[in-house]
Short mmCIF file of C-alpha atoms in Angstrom, two decimals:
data_model
loop_
_atom_site.label_atom_id
_atom_site.label_comp_id
_atom_site.label_asym_id
_atom_site.label_seq_id
_atom_site.Cartn_x
_atom_site.Cartn_y
_atom_site.Cartn_z
CA MET A 27 68.72 450.36 198.34
CA SER A 28 72.24 450.40 197.12
CA THR A 29 73.08 453.49 199.18
CA THR A 30 72.70 451.67 202.51
CA ALA A 31 75.06 449.29 204.19
CA THR A 32 75.07 445.87 202.58
CA ALA A 33 72.84 443.58 204.51
CA VAL A 34 74.82 440.42 203.97
CA GLY A 35 78.51 440.51 204.64
CA VAL A 36 80.40 438.77 201.89
CA SER A 37 83.47 437.09 203.17
CA PRO A 38 86.33 437.30 200.69
CA LYS A 39 87.42 433.85 201.87
CA ARG A 40 84.13 432.24 200.84
CA GLY A 41 84.30 433.29 197.21
CA ILE A 42 81.45 433.20 194.74
CA TRP A 43 80.09 429.75 195.70
CA GLY A 44 80.44 430.17 199.44
CA GLY A 45 77.13 431.94 199.89
CA GLY A 46 76.31 435.43 201.00
CA ASN A 47 76.40 436.96 197.53
CA GLU A 48 73.68 439.22 196.21
CA PRO A 49 72.89 438.33 192.60
CA LEU A 50 70.33 441.09 191.97
CA LYS A 51 71.93 443.54 194.39
CA ALA A 52 69.24 442.56 196.88
CA SER A 53 69.82 440.35 199.89
CA TYR A 54 68.35 436.87 200.01
CA GLY A 55 65.58 437.93 202.38
CA LYS A 56 64.52 440.90 200.31
CA LEU A 57 64.59 438.91 197.09
CA MET A 58 62.46 436.16 198.57
CA MET A 59 60.04 438.73 199.98
CA TRP A 60 59.62 440.14 196.48
CA PHE A 61 58.96 436.72 194.98
CA PHE A 62 56.55 435.86 197.76
CA LEU A 63 54.70 439.10 197.07
CA LEU A 64 54.59 438.24 193.37
CA SER A 65 52.91 434.93 194.20
CA ASP A 66 50.55 436.76 196.54
CA ILE A 67 49.68 439.20 193.77
CA PHE A 68 48.55 436.20 191.72
CA THR A 69 46.43 434.90 194.58
CA PHE A 70 44.65 438.20 195.10
CA ALA A 71 44.36 438.81 191.38
CA ALA A 72 42.69 435.40 191.02
CA PHE A 73 40.21 436.39 193.73
CA LEU A 74 39.40 439.75 192.19
CA ILE A 75 39.19 438.48 188.63
CA ALA A 76 36.93 435.65 189.81
CA TYR A 77 34.79 438.35 191.44
CA ALA A 78 34.55 440.18 188.13
CA ALA A 79 33.71 436.99 186.23
CA ILE A 80 30.97 435.99 188.66
CA ARG A 81 29.63 439.52 188.71
CA VAL A 82 29.18 439.74 184.95
CA SER A 83 27.46 436.35 185.03
CA TYR A 84 24.58 438.00 186.94
CA PRO A 85 22.36 440.84 185.78
CA GLY A 86 23.14 444.11 187.52
CA TYR A 87 20.68 446.24 189.45
CA LEU A 88 19.27 448.76 187.00
CA GLY A 89 16.49 450.49 188.93
CA PRO A 90 16.66 453.91 190.57
CA GLU A 91 19.25 454.22 193.33
CA ASP A 92 16.91 455.49 196.02
CA ALA A 93 14.56 452.55 195.52
CA PHE A 94 17.23 449.87 195.85
CA ILE A 95 16.26 446.63 197.54
CA GLY A 96 18.52 443.62 197.79
CA SER A 97 17.57 440.51 195.84
CA ASN A 98 19.24 437.26 194.87
CA GLU A 99 18.03 437.90 191.31
CA TYR A 100 20.58 440.60 190.49
CA TRP A 101 23.96 441.92 191.62
CA PRO A 102 23.65 444.82 194.10
CA VAL A 103 25.15 448.29 193.76
CA PRO A 104 28.01 448.27 196.29
CA GLU A 105 27.62 451.88 197.40
CA LEU A 106 24.04 451.10 198.39
CA VAL A 107 25.13 448.07 200.41
CA PHE A 108 28.09 449.59 202.22
CA ASP A 109 26.40 452.72 203.47
CA ALA A 110 26.64 452.40 207.25
CA ILE A 111 29.05 453.99 209.68
CA PRO A 112 29.26 453.51 213.46
CA PHE A 113 27.02 455.62 215.73
CA PHE A 114 24.76 456.65 212.84
CA HIS A 115 22.26 453.86 212.89
CA GLY A 116 20.02 453.65 209.84
CA VAL A 117 21.49 456.73 208.18
CA HIS A 118 22.42 456.29 204.53
CA ILE A 119 26.02 457.47 204.18
CA PRO A 120 27.44 455.53 201.25
CA LEU A 121 31.10 454.52 201.17
CA ALA A 122 32.14 456.94 203.93
CA PHE A 123 33.29 454.24 206.31
CA VAL A 124 35.23 452.29 203.71
CA GLY A 125 36.76 455.59 202.61
CA LEU A 126 37.93 456.15 206.15
CA MET A 127 39.43 452.64 206.21
CA THR A 128 41.28 453.37 202.97
CA PHE A 129 42.61 456.60 204.43
CA ILE A 130 43.81 454.79 207.58
CA LEU A 131 45.61 452.10 205.59
CA ILE A 132 47.28 454.59 203.24
CA MET A 133 48.43 456.65 206.22
CA SER A 134 49.85 453.55 207.91
CA SER A 135 51.72 452.84 204.69
CA VAL A 136 53.17 456.35 204.85
CA THR A 137 54.33 455.91 208.44
CA MET A 138 55.81 452.55 207.40
CA VAL A 139 57.85 454.11 204.62
CA LEU A 140 59.04 456.72 207.14
CA ALA A 141 60.13 453.88 209.45
CA VAL A 142 62.05 452.26 206.59
CA GLU A 143 63.64 455.61 205.80
CA ALA A 144 64.65 455.98 209.46
CA GLY A 145 66.08 452.45 209.30
CA HIS A 146 68.34 453.48 206.46
CA ARG A 147 69.65 456.22 208.69
CA ASN A 148 70.14 453.77 211.62
CA ASP A 149 67.92 456.08 213.68
CA ARG A 150 66.48 453.77 216.32
CA LYS A 151 64.27 456.41 217.92
CA ASP A 152 62.56 457.30 214.65
CA VAL A 153 62.17 453.66 213.62
CA VAL A 154 60.44 452.84 216.88
CA LYS A 155 58.22 455.91 216.68
CA TRP A 156 57.05 455.32 213.11
CA LEU A 157 56.59 451.57 213.62
CA LEU A 158 54.36 452.32 216.56
CA TRP A 159 52.21 454.61 214.40
CA THR A 160 52.05 451.92 211.73
CA ILE A 161 50.93 449.30 214.25
CA LEU A 162 48.28 451.71 215.49
CA GLY A 163 47.05 452.23 211.93
CA GLY A 164 46.94 448.49 211.30
CA ILE A 165 44.98 447.77 214.46
CA THR A 166 42.55 450.61 213.71
CA PHE A 167 42.00 449.23 210.23
CA LEU A 168 41.33 445.75 211.58
CA SER A 169 38.88 447.13 214.12
CA CYS A 170 37.04 448.98 211.38
CA GLN A 171 36.89 445.80 209.37
CA ALA A 172 35.55 443.87 212.36
CA TRP A 173 32.78 446.45 212.68
CA GLU A 174 32.01 446.31 208.98
CA TRP A 175 31.81 442.52 209.03
CA THR A 176 29.54 442.59 212.06
CA HIS A 177 27.23 445.03 210.33
CA PHE A 178 27.29 443.02 207.11
CA ILE A 179 26.50 439.76 208.92
CA HIS A 180 23.71 441.20 211.06
CA GLY A 181 22.16 443.23 208.27
CA THR A 182 19.77 446.13 208.09
CA ASP A 183 16.59 446.71 210.10
CA GLY A 184 14.30 445.86 207.22
CA GLY A 185 16.12 442.99 205.62
CA SER A 186 15.00 441.78 202.19
CA VAL A 187 12.21 439.47 201.12
CA LEU A 188 13.79 436.70 199.08
CA THR A 189 12.55 433.58 197.36
CA PHE A 190 15.08 430.82 197.66
CA VAL A 191 15.60 427.09 198.17
CA ASN A 192 16.23 426.54 201.85
CA LYS A 193 18.42 423.90 203.45
CA MET A 194 15.53 421.43 203.55
CA GLY A 195 15.18 421.69 199.78
CA GLN A 196 11.91 423.69 199.87
CA VAL A 197 11.26 426.83 197.91
CA VAL A 198 10.40 429.52 200.47
CA THR A 199 9.75 433.25 200.41
CA GLU A 200 10.78 434.96 203.61
CA THR A 201 12.54 438.01 205.00
CA VAL A 202 16.30 437.54 205.23
CA TYR A 203 18.46 439.65 207.51
CA GLY A 204 22.19 440.04 207.09
CA ALA A 205 24.46 437.59 205.39
CA ASN A 206 26.07 434.21 205.67
CA LEU A 207 27.68 431.89 203.14
CA PHE A 208 24.31 430.39 202.26
CA ILE A 209 22.03 433.39 201.78
CA ASN A 210 22.20 437.16 202.21
CA GLU A 211 19.86 440.09 201.98
CA TYR A 212 22.05 442.12 199.60
CA GLY A 213 22.41 439.98 196.50
CA PRO A 214 23.14 436.50 195.18
CA ALA A 215 24.85 434.10 197.60
CA ALA A 216 28.10 434.59 195.68
CA PHE A 217 28.11 438.28 196.65
CA ALA A 218 28.49 437.60 200.36
CA GLN A 219 30.78 434.63 199.74
CA LEU A 220 33.15 436.78 197.72
CA PHE A 221 32.93 439.59 200.27
CA PHE A 222 33.90 437.23 203.07
CA PHE A 223 36.69 435.55 201.13
CA ILE A 224 38.29 438.61 199.58
CA THR A 225 38.11 441.06 202.49
CA GLY A 226 38.72 438.18 204.89
CA PHE A 227 41.86 437.08 203.09
CA HIS A 228 43.05 440.66 203.01
CA GLY A 229 42.24 441.12 206.70
CA PHE A 230 44.20 437.95 207.42
CA HIS A 231 47.18 439.51 205.67
CA VAL A 232 46.79 442.69 207.70
CA THR A 233 46.67 440.63 210.90
CA ILE A 234 49.91 438.85 210.01
CA GLY A 235 51.37 442.24 209.10
CA VAL A 236 50.50 443.65 212.52
CA PHE A 237 52.24 440.68 214.20
CA LEU A 238 55.32 441.18 212.04
CA LEU A 239 55.30 444.91 212.74
CA PHE A 240 55.09 444.25 216.43
CA LEU A 241 58.08 441.91 216.12
CA ALA A 242 60.05 444.57 214.28
CA PHE A 243 58.98 447.21 216.79
CA TYR A 244 60.12 445.07 219.71
CA GLN A 245 63.40 444.09 218.13
CA ALA A 246 64.15 447.66 217.10
CA ALA A 247 63.27 448.95 220.57
CA VAL A 248 65.55 446.52 222.42
CA GLY A 249 68.36 447.15 219.97
CA VAL A 250 68.53 443.85 218.11
CA TYR A 251 68.94 445.59 214.75
CA GLU A 252 71.49 447.99 216.11
CA ARG A 253 73.63 445.06 217.22
CA ARG A 254 73.03 443.35 213.90
CA GLY A 255 74.33 446.43 212.16
CA HIS A 256 71.39 447.10 209.84
CA TYR A 257 67.63 447.61 209.82
CA GLU A 258 66.87 445.41 206.85
CA MET A 259 64.13 443.53 208.68
CA VAL A 260 62.15 446.78 208.88
CA GLU A 261 62.55 447.16 205.14
CA LYS A 262 61.35 443.60 204.42
CA ILE A 263 58.33 443.91 206.67
CA GLY A 264 57.77 447.30 205.08
CA LEU A 265 57.56 445.66 201.66
CA TYR A 266 54.92 443.30 203.00
CA TRP A 267 52.97 446.13 204.59
CA HIS A 268 52.96 448.23 201.41
CA PHE A 269 51.76 445.18 199.54
CA VAL A 270 48.81 444.89 201.92
CA ASP A 271 48.01 448.53 201.17
CA LEU A 272 48.41 447.89 197.45
CA VAL A 273 45.92 445.03 197.59
CA TRP A 274 43.46 447.18 199.49
CA VAL A 275 43.63 449.82 196.75
CA PHE A 276 42.46 447.16 194.31
CA VAL A 277 39.87 445.66 196.65
CA PHE A 278 38.51 449.16 197.25
CA THR A 279 38.09 449.79 193.54
CA PHE A 280 36.74 446.41 192.51
CA PHE A 281 34.58 445.65 195.48
CA TYR A 282 33.31 449.00 196.65
CA LEU A 283 33.43 451.37 193.69
CA ILE A 284 32.66 449.31 190.59
CA MET B 19 78.92 441.16 228.13
CA ALA B 20 75.45 442.67 228.41
CA SER B 21 76.72 446.20 228.61
CA HIS B 22 78.93 445.53 225.64
CA GLU B 23 76.01 444.27 223.56
CA ASN B 24 73.91 447.35 224.20
CA LYS B 25 76.62 449.65 223.03
CA SER B 26 75.65 451.10 219.69
CA THR B 27 78.11 450.76 216.89
CA LEU B 28 75.90 452.40 214.29
CA GLU B 29 76.18 456.02 213.51
CA VAL B 30 72.87 457.83 213.18
CA ILE B 31 72.69 459.73 209.93
CA PRO B 32 70.72 463.00 210.18
CA ARG B 33 67.36 463.30 208.45
CA ASN B 34 67.29 464.11 204.78
CA GLU B 35 64.33 466.51 204.74
CA GLU B 36 64.04 466.34 200.97
CA LYS B 37 63.47 462.57 201.05
CA ILE B 38 60.87 462.87 203.79
CA LYS B 39 59.14 465.64 201.89
CA LYS B 40 58.96 463.37 198.85
CA ILE B 41 57.31 460.63 200.94
CA TRP B 42 54.62 463.02 202.14
CA LYS B 43 54.15 464.31 198.62
CA THR B 44 53.49 460.76 197.41
CA ALA B 45 51.03 460.24 200.25
CA PHE B 46 49.27 463.44 199.24
CA ILE B 47 49.02 462.26 195.62
CA LEU B 48 47.54 458.94 196.77
CA LEU B 49 44.94 460.72 198.86
CA ILE B 50 44.06 463.08 196.01
CA LEU B 51 43.62 460.16 193.60
CA THR B 52 41.39 458.37 196.11
CA SER B 53 39.29 461.50 196.60
CA ILE B 54 38.89 461.81 192.84
CA GLU B 55 37.61 458.23 192.77
CA PHE B 56 35.20 459.14 195.52
CA VAL B 57 33.85 462.22 193.76
CA PHE B 58 33.46 460.31 190.50
CA ALA B 59 31.61 457.49 192.28
CA PHE B 60 28.86 459.95 193.18
CA THR B 61 28.82 462.34 190.25
CA LEU B 62 29.29 460.20 187.14
CA ASP B 63 26.83 457.65 185.81
CA ARG B 64 27.73 454.00 186.17
CA GLY B 65 29.01 452.52 182.99
CA ILE B 66 32.03 451.28 181.13
CA LEU B 67 33.61 454.75 180.99
CA LEU B 68 33.47 455.22 184.76
CA TYR B 69 34.86 451.73 185.32
CA LEU B 70 37.77 452.42 183.00
CA ILE B 71 38.49 455.67 184.88
CA PHE B 72 38.43 453.77 188.18
CA ILE B 73 40.76 451.05 186.91
CA GLY B 74 43.10 453.64 185.41
CA LEU B 75 43.28 455.60 188.67
CA THR B 76 43.83 452.38 190.62
CA ILE B 77 46.74 451.30 188.45
CA TRP B 78 48.14 454.81 188.75
CA LYS B 79 47.98 454.53 192.55
CA ALA B 80 49.54 451.06 192.40
CA LYS B 81 52.41 452.53 190.42
CA TYR B 82 53.06 455.13 193.11
CA ILE B 83 52.94 452.55 195.90
CA MET B 84 55.29 450.14 194.13
CA MET B 85 57.74 452.74 192.87
CA GLU B 86 57.85 455.25 195.72
CA PHE B 87 56.95 453.21 198.79
CA MET B 88 58.39 449.83 197.85
CA HIS B 89 61.34 451.35 195.94
CA LEU B 90 60.92 448.84 193.13
CA GLY B 91 62.27 451.35 190.63
CA GLU B 92 65.56 451.54 192.54
CA GLU B 93 66.15 447.79 192.45
CA ALA B 94 68.36 446.16 189.84
CA LYS B 95 66.70 446.01 186.44
CA PRO B 96 66.51 442.17 186.27
CA LEU B 97 64.71 442.13 189.62
CA PHE B 98 62.37 444.89 188.47
CA TYR B 99 61.42 442.99 185.32
CA SER B 100 61.13 439.63 187.09
CA ILE B 101 58.39 441.21 189.21
CA ILE B 102 56.63 443.24 186.49
CA VAL B 103 56.77 440.91 183.47
CA PRO B 104 54.97 437.89 185.05
CA LEU B 105 51.98 440.15 185.63
CA ILE B 106 51.32 439.85 181.89
CA PHE B 107 49.72 436.48 182.67
CA LEU B 108 46.97 438.35 184.48
CA VAL B 109 45.93 439.97 181.20
CA TRP B 110 45.15 436.50 179.90
CA LEU B 111 43.26 435.63 183.08
CA VAL B 112 41.13 438.78 182.83
CA ILE B 113 40.22 438.10 179.19
CA ALA B 114 39.54 434.40 179.78
CA LEU B 115 37.39 434.82 182.87
CA MET B 116 35.44 437.84 181.62
CA ARG B 117 34.58 435.85 178.51
CA GLU B 118 33.60 432.91 180.69
CA GLY B 119 31.41 435.09 182.91
CA THR B 120 29.65 436.65 179.94
CA ASP B 121 28.91 433.22 178.50
CA ILE B 122 27.49 432.01 181.81
CA PHE B 123 25.30 435.12 181.84
CA LEU B 124 23.97 434.30 178.39
CA LEU B 125 23.29 430.70 179.40
CA ARG B 126 21.48 431.70 182.55
CA TRP B 127 19.35 434.60 181.37
#
């Protein structure tokens, strides 16, 4: 933001080659955060596009929705896989829980942008307040994800009867419950593998984000940024946090809706 | 020394209600777009049309997050383009890998 105090003081004595200049009117830290995020966009895009490529390489489930059973022969319908929410055991409520997670992450992004806005105004009290809300949102999201993973790994009551080559090299037909990287009751092995890698990589980003937010919260609360003269660190961590939200928007569409 | 360090030198600027209102408005738009996706997921038949709607809405949401929340639009133009233009490579990746996936499908089944 050009309207705020310049983050890097440029000493007139140092001149153009002495460092501390801002080529794109963004400080070094902010610029590097943007380029890091660009590289991260490519990483996540590679994951999601690989998901799409592997998905079209399998036949989709074409039968009626209420008669859906998981099989490693075809790709499952996501809304019929992700249909559980806590405390409602065995009830079919498609996508509600993941919708709640999306809502939580978007709201935490909103509180983050409010923290950044408060940082521009040098308002320590507001920064601390909104960062705390953001941390709360991040932790809630991670908890939801932990629950979802647990449910996904343990599976449904009925499981699915699958024919597959087991680890001993024999062709067996047996009931499979839940999911691991080798076999799962919902679809081909690649379905669970991609679920674990994509949502896991995103969850890893959220975890790092929560640590960074806590750092910013602590430093803002004890007045580090006030002494430094600007709240740019909140802005940089904010960029990262919005990126995490941005990725989730795509994961939500490609993994849960399509 | 310690008491000197804790002394604030920054002046707190009062809240600009208009800016804050705009943030909440953006949040509201994001929630509306997500709800539309939700409703469509249950009311429309699965197919290429629905997928295109989903992708369109997602990119629309991404635009709001990048422009309003990350303030990318307010950055210097060279920075803006150095972030947006490289994404063109993803178009190639989508085409290449979708083609690849379709071919694997034809080989397998």
